[in-house]
């Protein structure tokens, strides 16, 4: 069996000892990392907004007594919808009690007080309104924590990039000054 060595800790490099070519490579790497992190940040923000929209939809759709009988569009695919109407609790309970025997608990749990929640990777779970709202609230809180962490990483990488750019600028200027002095000494 092959043994795996634990990952070695990151090594620190004194960037003032790097050549301008190496500094250009490091700058490009940091630029690429920052672009990726910024894109990830935007995607997390978008996901957070979608989860907030889900909570808002639950509250607006099921929060009012006038929701029953309300005209809605039911998605069949991401771009195909059919018209429908919100069922009342009474009609949903009646259909539950006529569809095979139901217990009182079954009647209570069916109808307008349930939603289907996409929990990720193509899995959907039926939840009551409170649980669905709690699920989305937890997702928002998790994304908020991830965004804070990512923001710190972006700030650190940005600081590193500024440092590399400054050292590169100094090296280029000192190289130009050295070349000018050498050119003046030749003449």
Coordinates of N, CA, C and O in Angstrom, one line a residue:
X1 N 0.8 -1.2 0.0 CA 0.0 0.0 0.0 C 0.9 1.2 0.0 O 1.8 1.3 0.8
X2 N 0.6 2.2 -0.8 CA 1.4 3.4 -0.9 C 1.0 4.3 0.2 O -0.1 4.6 0.5
X3 N 2.0 4.8 0.8 CA 1.8 5.8 1.9 C 1.7 7.2 1.3 O 2.5 7.5 0.4
X4 N 0.9 8.0 1.9 CA 0.7 9.4 1.4 C 1.4 10.3 2.4 O 1.2 10.2 3.6
X5 N 2.2 11.2 1.9 CA 2.8 12.1 2.8 C 1.8 13.3 3.0 O 1.1 13.7 2.1
X6 N 1.8 13.8 4.2 CA 1.0 15.0 4.5 C 1.4 16.1 3.6 O 2.6 16.3 3.3
X7 N 0.5 17.0 3.2 CA 0.9 18.1 2.4 C 1.9 19.0 3.1 O 1.7 19.3 4.3
X8 N 2.9 19.5 2.4 CA 3.9 20.4 3.1 C 3.3 21.8 3.2 O 2.5 22.2 2.4
X9 N 3.7 22.5 4.3 CA 3.1 23.8 4.4 C 3.6 24.7 3.3 O 4.7 24.5 2.7
X10 N 2.9 25.7 3.0 CA 3.3 26.6 1.9 C 4.6 27.3 2.2 O 4.9 27.6 3.4
X11 N 5.4 27.4 1.2 CA 6.7 28.0 1.4 C 6.6 29.5 1.1 O 5.9 29.9 0.2
X12 N 7.4 30.3 1.9 CA 7.4 31.7 1.6 C 8.6 32.0 0.7 O 9.7 31.4 0.9
X13 N 8.4 33.0 -0.2 CA 9.5 33.3 -1.1 C 9.7 34.8 -1.0 O 8.7 35.6 -1.0
X14 N 10.9 35.3 -0.9 CA 11.2 36.7 -0.9 C 11.1 37.2 -2.3 O 12.0 36.9 -3.1
X15 N 10.1 37.9 -2.6 CA 9.8 38.3 -4.0 C 10.8 39.3 -4.5 O 11.0 39.5 -5.7
X16 N 11.5 40.0 -3.6 CA 12.6 40.9 -4.1 C 13.8 40.2 -4.7 O 14.5 40.8 -5.4
X17 N 13.9 38.8 -4.5 CA 14.9 38.1 -5.1 C 14.5 37.5 -6.4 O 15.3 36.8 -7.1
X18 N 13.3 37.7 -6.9 CA 12.8 37.2 -8.1 C 13.2 38.1 -9.3 O 13.3 39.3 -9.1
X19 N 13.3 37.5 -10.5 CA 13.6 38.3 -11.6 C 12.3 38.9 -12.1 O 11.2 38.5 -11.8
X20 N 12.4 40.0 -13.0 CA 11.2 40.6 -13.5 C 10.3 39.6 -14.3 O 9.1 39.6 -14.2
X21 N 10.9 38.6 -15.0 CA 10.2 37.6 -15.7 C 9.4 36.7 -14.7 O 8.2 36.4 -14.9
X22 N 10.0 36.4 -13.6 CA 9.4 35.6 -12.6 C 8.2 36.4 -11.9 O 7.2 35.9 -11.6
X23 N 8.5 37.7 -11.7 CA 7.5 38.5 -11.1 C 6.3 38.7 -12.0 O 5.1 38.7 -11.6
X24 N 6.5 38.8 -13.3 CA 5.4 38.8 -14.3 C 4.6 37.6 -14.2 O 3.4 37.6 -14.3
X25 N 5.3 36.4 -14.1 CA 4.6 35.1 -14.0 C 3.7 35.1 -12.8 O 2.6 34.6 -12.8
X26 N 4.3 35.6 -11.7 CA 3.6 35.6 -10.4 C 2.4 36.5 -10.4 O 1.3 36.2 -10.0
X27 N 2.6 37.7 -11.1 CA 1.5 38.7 -11.2 C 0.4 38.1 -12.0 O -0.8 38.2 -11.7
X28 N 0.7 37.4 -13.1 CA -0.3 36.7 -14.0 C -1.1 35.7 -13.2 O -2.3 35.6 -13.2
X29 N -0.4 34.9 -12.4 CA -1.0 33.9 -11.5 C -2.0 34.5 -10.5 O -3.1 34.1 -10.4
X30 N -1.5 35.6 -9.9 CA -2.4 36.3 -8.9 C -3.6 36.9 -9.6 O -4.7 36.9 -9.1
X31 N -3.4 37.5 -10.8 CA -4.5 38.0 -11.6 C -5.5 37.0 -11.9 O -6.7 37.2 -11.8
X32 N -5.1 35.8 -12.3 CA -6.0 34.7 -12.7 C -6.7 34.2 -11.4 O -8.0 34.0 -11.5
X33 N -6.0 34.1 -10.3 CA -6.7 33.7 -9.1 C -7.7 34.7 -8.6 O -8.8 34.3 -8.2
X34 N -7.4 36.0 -8.7 CA -8.4 37.0 -8.3 C -9.6 37.0 -9.2 O -10.7 37.2 -8.8
X35 N -9.4 36.8 -10.5 CA -10.5 36.7 -11.5 C -11.4 35.5 -11.1 O -12.6 35.7 -11.1
X36 N -10.8 34.4 -10.8 CA -11.6 33.2 -10.4 C -12.4 33.5 -9.1 O -13.6 33.1 -9.0
X37 N -11.7 34.0 -8.1 CA -12.3 34.3 -6.8 C -13.4 35.3 -7.0 O -14.5 35.2 -6.3
X38 N -13.2 36.3 -7.8 CA -14.3 37.4 -8.0 C -15.5 36.7 -8.7 O -16.6 37.1 -8.3
X39 N -15.3 35.9 -9.7 CA -16.4 35.2 -10.3 C -17.1 34.3 -9.3 O -18.4 34.3 -9.3
X40 N -16.4 33.6 -8.5 CA -17.0 32.7 -7.4 C -17.8 33.6 -6.5 O -18.9 33.2 -6.1
X41 N -17.3 34.7 -6.1 CA -18.0 35.7 -5.2 C -19.3 36.1 -5.8 O -20.4 36.1 -5.2
X42 N -19.3 36.4 -7.1 CA -20.5 36.9 -7.8 C -21.5 35.7 -7.9 O -22.7 35.9 -7.7
X43 N -21.1 34.5 -8.1 CA -22.0 33.3 -8.1 C -22.6 33.1 -6.8 O -23.8 32.7 -6.7
X44 N -21.8 33.2 -5.7 CA -22.4 33.0 -4.4 C -23.4 34.1 -4.1 O -24.5 33.8 -3.5
X45 N -23.2 35.3 -4.5 CA -24.1 36.4 -4.3 C -25.4 36.1 -5.0 O -26.5 36.3 -4.5
X46 N -25.3 35.6 -6.3 CA -26.5 35.2 -7.1 C -27.3 34.1 -6.4 O -28.5 34.2 -6.3
X47 N -26.6 33.1 -5.9 CA -27.3 32.0 -5.2 C -28.0 32.5 -4.0 O -29.1 32.1 -3.7
X48 N -27.3 33.4 -3.2 CA -27.9 34.0 -2.1 C -29.2 34.8 -2.4 O -30.2 34.6 -1.7
X49 N -29.2 35.5 -3.5 CA -30.4 36.2 -3.9 C -31.5 35.3 -4.3 O -32.7 35.6 -4.1
X50 N -31.1 34.2 -5.0 CA -32.2 33.2 -5.4 C -32.8 32.6 -4.1 O -34.0 32.4 -4.1
X51 N -32.0 32.3 -3.1 CA -32.6 31.7 -1.9 C -33.5 32.7 -1.2 O -34.6 32.4 -0.7
X52 N -33.1 34.0 -1.2 CA -34.0 35.1 -0.6 C -35.3 35.2 -1.4 O -36.3 35.4 -0.8
X53 N -35.2 35.0 -2.7 CA -36.4 35.1 -3.6 C -37.3 33.9 -3.3 O -38.5 34.0 -3.3
X54 N -36.7 32.7 -3.0 CA -37.6 31.6 -2.6 C -38.3 31.9 -1.3 O -39.5 31.6 -1.2
X55 N -37.7 32.4 -0.3 CA -38.4 32.8 0.9 C -39.5 33.8 0.6 O -40.6 33.7 1.1
X56 N -39.2 34.8 -0.2 CA -40.2 35.8 -0.5 C -41.3 35.2 -1.2 O -42.5 35.5 -0.9
X57 N -41.1 34.2 -2.1 CA -42.2 33.6 -2.8 C -43.0 32.8 -1.9 O -44.3 32.8 -2.0
X58 N -42.4 32.1 -1.0 CA -43.2 31.3 0.0 C -44.1 32.3 0.8 O -45.3 32.0 1.0
X59 N -43.5 33.4 1.3 CA -44.3 34.3 2.1 C -45.4 34.9 1.3 O -46.5 35.1 1.8
X60 N -45.1 35.3 0.1 CA -46.2 36.0 -0.8 C -47.2 35.0 -1.2 O -48.4 35.4 -1.3
X61 N -46.8 33.8 -1.6 CA -47.8 32.9 -2.1 C -48.7 32.3 -1.0 O -49.9 32.1 -1.2
X62 N -48.1 31.9 0.1 CA -48.8 31.2 1.1 C -49.1 32.0 2.4 O -49.8 31.6 3.3
X63 N -48.6 33.3 2.4 CA -48.8 34.1 3.6 C -50.2 34.8 3.6 O -50.6 35.2 4.7
X64 N -50.9 34.8 2.5 CA -52.2 35.5 2.5 C -53.3 34.5 2.4 O -53.2 33.4 1.8
X65 N -54.4 34.8 3.0 CA -55.6 33.9 2.9 C -56.1 33.9 1.5 O -56.8 32.9 1.1
X66 N -55.9 34.9 0.7 CA -56.4 34.9 -0.7 C -55.6 34.1 -1.7 O -55.8 34.2 -2.9
X67 N -54.6 33.3 -1.2 CA -53.8 32.5 -2.1 C -54.6 31.4 -2.8 O -54.3 31.1 -3.9
X68 N -55.6 30.8 -2.1 CA -56.3 29.8 -2.8 C -57.1 30.3 -4.0 O -57.6 31.4 -3.9
X69 N -57.1 29.5 -5.0 CA -57.8 29.9 -6.2 C -57.0 30.9 -7.1 O -57.4 31.3 -8.2
X70 N -55.9 31.3 -6.6 CA -55.0 32.3 -7.3 C -54.4 31.7 -8.6 O -54.0 30.5 -8.6
X71 N -54.4 32.4 -9.7 CA -53.9 31.9 -10.9 C -52.3 31.9 -10.8 O -51.7 32.8 -10.3
X72 N -51.8 30.8 -11.2 CA -50.3 30.6 -11.2 C -49.8 29.9 -12.4 O -50.6 29.4 -13.2
X73 N -48.5 30.0 -12.7 CA -47.9 29.3 -13.8 C -47.0 28.2 -13.2 O -46.3 28.4 -12.3
X74 N -47.2 27.0 -13.7 CA -46.5 25.8 -13.1 C -45.4 25.4 -14.1 O -45.7 25.2 -15.3
X75 N -44.2 25.4 -13.7 CA -43.1 25.1 -14.6 C -43.0 23.6 -14.9 O -43.1 22.8 -14.1
X76 N -43.0 23.3 -16.2 CA -42.8 21.9 -16.6 C -41.3 21.7 -17.0 O -40.7 20.6 -16.8
X77 N -40.7 22.7 -17.5 CA -39.2 22.8 -17.7 C -38.8 24.2 -17.4 O -39.6 25.0 -16.9
X78 N -37.5 24.5 -17.6 CA -37.0 25.8 -17.3 C -37.6 26.9 -18.2 O -37.6 28.1 -17.8
X79 N -38.2 26.5 -19.3 CA -38.8 27.5 -20.2 C -40.2 27.2 -20.7 O -40.7 27.8 -21.6
X80 N -40.9 26.2 -20.0 CA -42.2 25.8 -20.4 C -43.1 25.8 -19.2 O -42.8 25.1 -18.2
X81 N -44.2 26.5 -19.2 CA -45.1 26.6 -18.1 C -46.5 26.3 -18.5 O -46.9 26.6 -19.7
X82 N -47.3 25.8 -17.6 CA -48.7 25.7 -17.9 C -49.5 26.4 -16.8 O -49.0 26.6 -15.7
X83 N -50.7 27.0 -17.2 CA -51.5 27.7 -16.2 C -52.1 26.8 -15.2 O -52.4 25.6 -15.5
X84 N -52.3 27.3 -14.0 CA -52.9 26.5 -12.9 C -53.5 27.4 -11.9 O -53.5 28.6 -12.0
X85 N -54.1 26.8 -10.9 CA -54.7 27.5 -9.8 C -54.3 26.9 -8.5 O -54.1 25.7 -8.3
X86 N -54.0 27.8 -7.5 CA -53.7 27.3 -6.1 C -54.9 26.6 -5.5 O -56.0 27.1 -5.6
X87 N -54.6 25.4 -5.0 CA -55.7 24.6 -4.4 C -55.9 25.2 -3.0 O -55.0 25.7 -2.3
X88 N -57.2 25.0 -2.5 CA -57.5 25.4 -1.1 C -57.1 24.2 -0.2 O -57.0 23.1 -0.7
X89 N -57.0 24.5 1.0 CA -56.7 23.4 2.0 C -57.8 22.4 2.0 O -57.6 21.2 2.1
X90 N -59.0 22.9 1.9 CA -60.2 22.0 1.9 C -60.2 21.0 0.8 O -60.4 19.8 0.9
X91 N -59.9 21.5 -0.4 CA -59.9 20.6 -1.6 C -58.7 19.7 -1.6 O -58.8 18.5 -2.0
X92 N -57.6 20.2 -1.1 CA -56.4 19.3 -1.0 C -56.7 18.2 0.1 O -56.3 17.1 -0.1
X93 N -57.3 18.6 1.2 CA -57.6 17.6 2.2 C -58.6 16.6 1.7 O -58.5 15.4 2.0
X94 N -59.6 17.1 1.0 CA -60.6 16.2 0.5 C -60.0 15.2 -0.5 O -60.3 14.0 -0.4
X95 N -59.1 15.6 -1.3 CA -58.5 14.7 -2.3 C -57.6 13.7 -1.5 O -57.5 12.6 -1.9
X96 N -57.0 14.1 -0.4 CA -56.1 13.2 0.3 C -57.0 12.2 1.0 O -56.6 11.0 1.1
X97 N -58.1 12.6 1.5 CA -59.0 11.6 2.3 C -59.7 10.7 1.3 O -60.0 9.6 1.7
X98 N -59.9 11.0 0.1 CA -60.6 10.1 -0.8 C -59.6 9.3 -1.6 O -59.9 8.4 -2.3
X99 N -58.3 9.5 -1.4 CA -57.3 8.8 -2.2 C -56.7 7.7 -1.4 O -55.5 7.4 -1.6
X100 N -57.4 7.0 -0.6 CA -56.8 5.8 -0.1 C -56.7 5.8 1.4 O -55.8 5.3 2.0
X101 N -57.6 6.3 2.1 CA -57.7 5.9 3.4 C -57.2 6.9 4.5 O -57.6 6.8 5.6
X102 N -56.5 7.7 4.3 CA -55.7 8.7 5.1 C -56.0 8.7 6.6 O -57.1 8.5 7.0
X103 N -55.0 9.0 7.3 CA -55.1 9.3 8.7 C -55.4 10.8 8.9 O -55.2 11.6 7.9
X104 N -55.7 11.2 10.1 CA -55.8 12.6 10.3 C -54.5 13.4 10.0 O -54.5 14.5 9.5
X105 N -53.4 12.7 10.3 CA -52.1 13.4 10.1 C -51.9 13.6 8.6 O -51.4 14.6 8.2
X106 N -52.3 12.6 7.8 CA -52.1 12.8 6.3 C -52.9 13.9 5.8 O -52.4 14.7 5.0
X107 N -54.1 14.1 6.3 CA -54.9 15.2 5.9 C -54.3 16.6 6.3 O -54.2 17.5 5.5
X108 N -53.7 16.6 7.5 CA -53.1 17.8 8.0 C -51.9 18.2 7.2 O -51.6 19.3 7.0
X109 N -51.1 17.2 6.7 CA -49.8 17.5 6.1 C -49.9 17.7 4.6 O -48.9 18.0 4.0
X110 N -51.1 17.5 4.0 CA -51.2 17.7 2.5 C -51.8 19.0 2.2 O -52.3 19.7 3.1
X111 N -51.7 19.4 1.0 CA -52.4 20.6 0.6 C -51.4 21.8 0.4 O -50.2 21.7 0.2
X112 N -52.0 23.0 0.7 CA -51.2 24.2 0.4 C -50.1 24.5 1.4 O -49.3 25.4 1.2
X113 N -50.0 23.7 2.4 CA -48.9 23.9 3.4 C -47.7 23.1 3.1 O -46.8 23.1 4.0
X114 N -47.5 22.6 1.9 CA -46.3 21.9 1.5 C -45.8 22.4 0.2 O -46.5 22.9 -0.6
X115 N -44.5 22.4 0.1 CA -43.8 22.8 -1.1 C -42.7 21.8 -1.4 O -42.3 21.0 -0.5
X116 N -42.3 21.7 -2.7 CA -41.2 20.9 -3.1 C -40.0 21.7 -3.2 O -39.9 22.7 -3.9
X117 N -38.9 21.3 -2.4 CA -37.7 22.1 -2.3 C -36.6 21.4 -3.1 O -36.4 20.2 -2.9
X118 N -35.9 22.1 -3.9 CA -34.7 21.6 -4.6 C -33.5 21.7 -3.6 O -33.1 22.8 -3.3
X119 N -33.1 20.5 -3.1 CA -32.0 20.5 -2.1 C -30.6 20.4 -2.8 O -29.6 20.2 -2.1
X120 N -30.6 20.4 -4.1 CA -29.3 20.3 -4.8 C -29.1 19.0 -5.6 O -29.7 18.0 -5.2
X121 N -28.3 19.1 -6.6 CA -27.9 18.0 -7.4 C -29.1 17.2 -7.9 O -29.0 15.9 -8.0
X122 N -30.2 17.8 -8.2 CA -31.4 17.2 -8.8 C -32.3 16.5 -7.8 O -33.1 15.7 -8.2
X123 N -32.1 16.7 -6.5 CA -32.9 16.0 -5.5 C -33.9 17.0 -5.0 O -33.6 18.2 -4.7
X124 N -35.2 16.6 -4.9 CA -36.3 17.4 -4.4 C -36.9 16.8 -3.2 O -37.1 15.6 -3.2
X125 N -37.2 17.6 -2.2 CA -37.8 17.1 -1.0 C -39.1 17.9 -0.7 O -39.1 19.1 -0.8
X126 N -40.1 17.2 -0.3 CA -41.4 17.9 0.1 C -41.2 18.4 1.6 O -40.7 17.6 2.5
X127 N -41.4 19.7 1.8 CA -41.3 20.3 3.1 C -42.5 21.1 3.4 O -43.1 21.7 2.5
X128 N -42.8 21.2 4.7 CA -43.8 22.2 5.1 C -43.3 23.6 5.0 O -42.0 23.8 4.8
X129 N -44.1 24.6 5.0 CA -43.7 26.0 4.8 C -42.6 26.4 5.7 O -41.6 27.1 5.4
X130 N -42.8 26.1 7.0 CA -41.8 26.5 8.0 C -40.4 25.9 7.7 O -39.4 26.5 7.8
X131 N -40.4 24.6 7.5 CA -39.2 23.9 7.2 C -38.5 24.4 5.9 O -37.3 24.5 5.9
X132 N -39.3 24.7 4.9 CA -38.7 25.2 3.7 C -38.1 26.6 3.9 O -37.0 26.8 3.4
X133 N -38.8 27.4 4.7 CA -38.2 28.7 5.0 C -37.0 28.6 5.8 O -36.0 29.3 5.5
X134 N -36.9 27.7 6.8 CA -35.7 27.5 7.6 C -34.6 26.9 6.7 O -33.4 27.3 6.9
X135 N -34.9 26.0 5.8 CA -33.9 25.5 4.9 C -33.2 26.6 4.1 O -32.0 26.7 4.0
X136 N -34.1 27.5 3.5 CA -33.5 28.6 2.7 C -32.8 29.6 3.6 O -31.7 30.1 3.2
X137 N -33.3 29.8 4.8 CA -32.6 30.7 5.7 C -31.2 30.2 6.1 O -30.2 30.9 6.1
X138 N -31.1 28.9 6.3 CA -29.9 28.3 6.6 C -28.9 28.4 5.5 O -27.7 28.6 5.7
X139 N -29.4 28.2 4.3 CA -28.6 28.3 3.1 C -28.0 29.7 2.9 O -26.8 29.9 2.6
X140 N -28.9 30.7 3.2 CA -28.4 32.1 3.1 C -27.3 32.4 4.1 O -26.3 33.0 3.8
X141 N -27.5 31.9 5.4 CA -26.5 32.1 6.4 C -25.2 31.4 6.1 O -24.1 32.0 6.3
X142 N -25.3 30.2 5.5 CA -24.1 29.5 5.1 C -23.4 30.3 4.0 O -22.1 30.4 4.0
X143 N -24.1 30.8 3.0 CA -23.5 31.5 1.9 C -22.9 32.8 2.5 O -21.8 33.3 2.0
X144 N -23.6 33.4 3.4 CA -23.0 34.7 4.0 C -21.7 34.4 4.7 O -20.7 35.2 4.5
X145 N -21.6 33.3 5.4 CA -20.3 32.9 6.0 C -19.2 32.7 4.9 O -18.1 33.1 5.1
X146 N -19.6 31.9 3.9 CA -18.7 31.7 2.8 C -18.2 32.9 2.1 O -17.1 33.1 1.7
X147 N -19.2 33.9 1.9 CA -18.8 35.2 1.3 C -17.8 36.0 2.1 O -16.9 36.6 1.6
X148 N -18.0 35.9 3.5 CA -17.1 36.6 4.4 C -15.7 36.0 4.2 O -14.7 36.8 4.1
X149 N -15.6 34.7 4.2 CA -14.3 34.0 4.1 C -13.7 34.4 2.8 O -12.5 34.7 2.7
X150 N -14.5 34.3 1.7 CA -14.0 34.6 0.4 C -13.5 36.0 0.2 O -12.5 36.3 -0.4
X151 N -14.3 36.9 0.9 CA -13.9 38.3 0.8 C -12.5 38.6 1.5 O -11.7 39.3 0.9
X152 N -12.3 37.9 2.6 CA -10.9 38.0 3.2 C -9.8 37.4 2.3 O -8.8 38.0 2.2
X153 N -10.1 36.3 1.6 CA -9.1 35.8 0.7 C -8.9 36.7 -0.5 O -7.7 36.9 -0.8
X154 N -9.9 37.3 -1.0 CA -9.8 38.3 -2.1 C -9.0 39.5 -1.6 O -8.1 39.9 -2.4
X155 N -9.2 40.0 -0.5 CA -8.4 41.1 0.1 C -7.0 40.7 0.2 O -6.1 41.5 -0.1
X156 N -6.7 39.6 0.7 CA -5.3 39.1 0.9 C -4.6 39.0 -0.5 O -3.5 39.5 -0.7
X157 N -5.3 38.3 -1.4 CA -4.7 38.2 -2.8 C -4.5 39.5 -3.4 O -3.5 39.8 -4.1
X158 N -5.5 40.5 -3.2 CA -5.3 41.8 -3.8 C -4.1 42.5 -3.2 O -3.3 43.2 -3.9
X159 N -3.9 42.4 -1.9 CA -2.7 42.9 -1.3 C -1.4 42.3 -1.8 O -0.5 43.0 -2.1
X160 N -1.4 41.0 -2.0 CA -0.3 40.3 -2.6 C 0.0 40.8 -4.0 O 1.2 41.1 -4.4
X161 N -1.1 41.0 -4.8 CA -0.9 41.5 -6.1 C -0.3 42.9 -6.1 O 0.6 43.2 -6.9
X162 N -0.8 43.8 -5.3 CA -0.2 45.1 -5.2 C 1.2 45.1 -4.8 O 2.0 45.8 -5.4
X163 N 1.6 44.2 -3.9 CA 3.0 44.1 -3.5 C 3.9 43.6 -4.7 O 4.9 44.2 -4.9
X164 N 3.4 42.6 -5.4 CA 4.2 42.1 -6.5 C 4.3 43.2 -7.6 O 5.4 43.4 -8.1
X165 N 3.2 43.9 -7.8 CA 3.3 45.0 -8.8 C 4.3 46.1 -8.4 O 5.0 46.6 -9.2
X166 N 4.3 46.4 -7.1 CA 5.2 47.4 -6.6 C 6.7 47.0 -6.8 O 7.5 47.7 -7.2
X167 N 7.0 45.7 -6.4 CA 8.3 45.2 -6.5 C 8.7 45.1 -8.0 O 9.8 45.5 -8.3
X168 N 7.8 44.7 -8.8 CA 8.1 44.7 -10.3 C 8.4 46.0 -10.8 O 9.3 46.2 -11.6
X169 N 7.6 47.0 -10.4 CA 7.8 48.4 -10.8 C 9.2 48.9 -10.4 O 9.9 49.5 -11.2
X170 N 9.6 48.6 -9.2 CA 10.9 49.0 -8.7 C 12.0 48.3 -9.4 O 13.0 48.9 -9.8
X171 N 11.8 47.0 -9.7 CA 12.9 46.3 -10.5 C 13.0 46.8 -11.9 O 14.1 47.0 -12.4
X172 N 11.9 47.1 -12.5 CA 11.9 47.7 -13.9 C 12.6 49.1 -13.9 O 13.4 49.4 -14.7
X173 N 12.2 49.9 -12.9 CA 12.8 51.2 -12.8 C 14.3 51.1 -12.5 O 15.1 51.8 -13.1
X174 N 14.7 50.2 -11.6 CA 16.2 50.1 -11.3 C 16.9 49.5 -12.4 O 18.1 49.8 -12.7
X175 N 16.2 48.6 -13.2 CA 16.9 48.0 -14.4 C 17.1 49.1 -15.4 O 18.1 49.1 -16.1
X176 N 16.1 50.0 -15.6 CA 16.2 51.1 -16.6 C 17.3 52.0 -16.1 O 18.1 52.5 -17.0
X177 N 17.3 52.3 -14.8 CA 18.4 53.2 -14.3 C 19.8 52.6 -14.5 O 20.7 53.3 -14.9
X178 N 19.9 51.3 -14.2 CA 21.2 50.6 -14.4 C 21.6 50.7 -15.9 O 22.7 50.9 -16.2
X179 N 20.6 50.4 -16.8 CA 20.9 50.5 -18.2 C 21.3 51.9 -18.6 O 22.2 52.0 -19.5
X180 N 20.7 52.9 -18.1 CA 21.0 54.3 -18.5 C 22.5 54.6 -18.0 O 23.2 55.3 -18.7
X181 N 22.8 54.2 -16.7 CA 24.1 54.4 -16.2 C 25.2 53.7 -17.0 O 26.2 54.2 -17.4
X182 N 24.9 52.4 -17.4 CA 25.8 51.7 -18.2 C 26.0 52.3 -19.5 O 27.1 52.4 -20.1
X183 N 24.9 52.8 -20.1 CA 25.0 53.5 -21.4 C 25.8 54.8 -21.3 O 26.5 55.1 -22.2
X184 N 25.7 55.5 -20.2 CA 26.4 56.7 -20.1 C 27.9 56.5 -19.8 O 28.7 57.2 -20.3
X185 N 28.2 55.3 -19.2 CA 29.6 55.0 -18.9 C 30.3 54.5 -20.2 O 31.5 54.6 -20.3
X186 N 29.5 54.0 -21.1 CA 30.2 53.5 -22.4 C 30.6 54.7 -23.3 O 31.4 54.5 -24.2
X187 N 29.9 55.8 -23.1 CA 30.1 56.9 -24.1 C 31.2 57.9 -23.7 O 32.2 58.1 -23.6

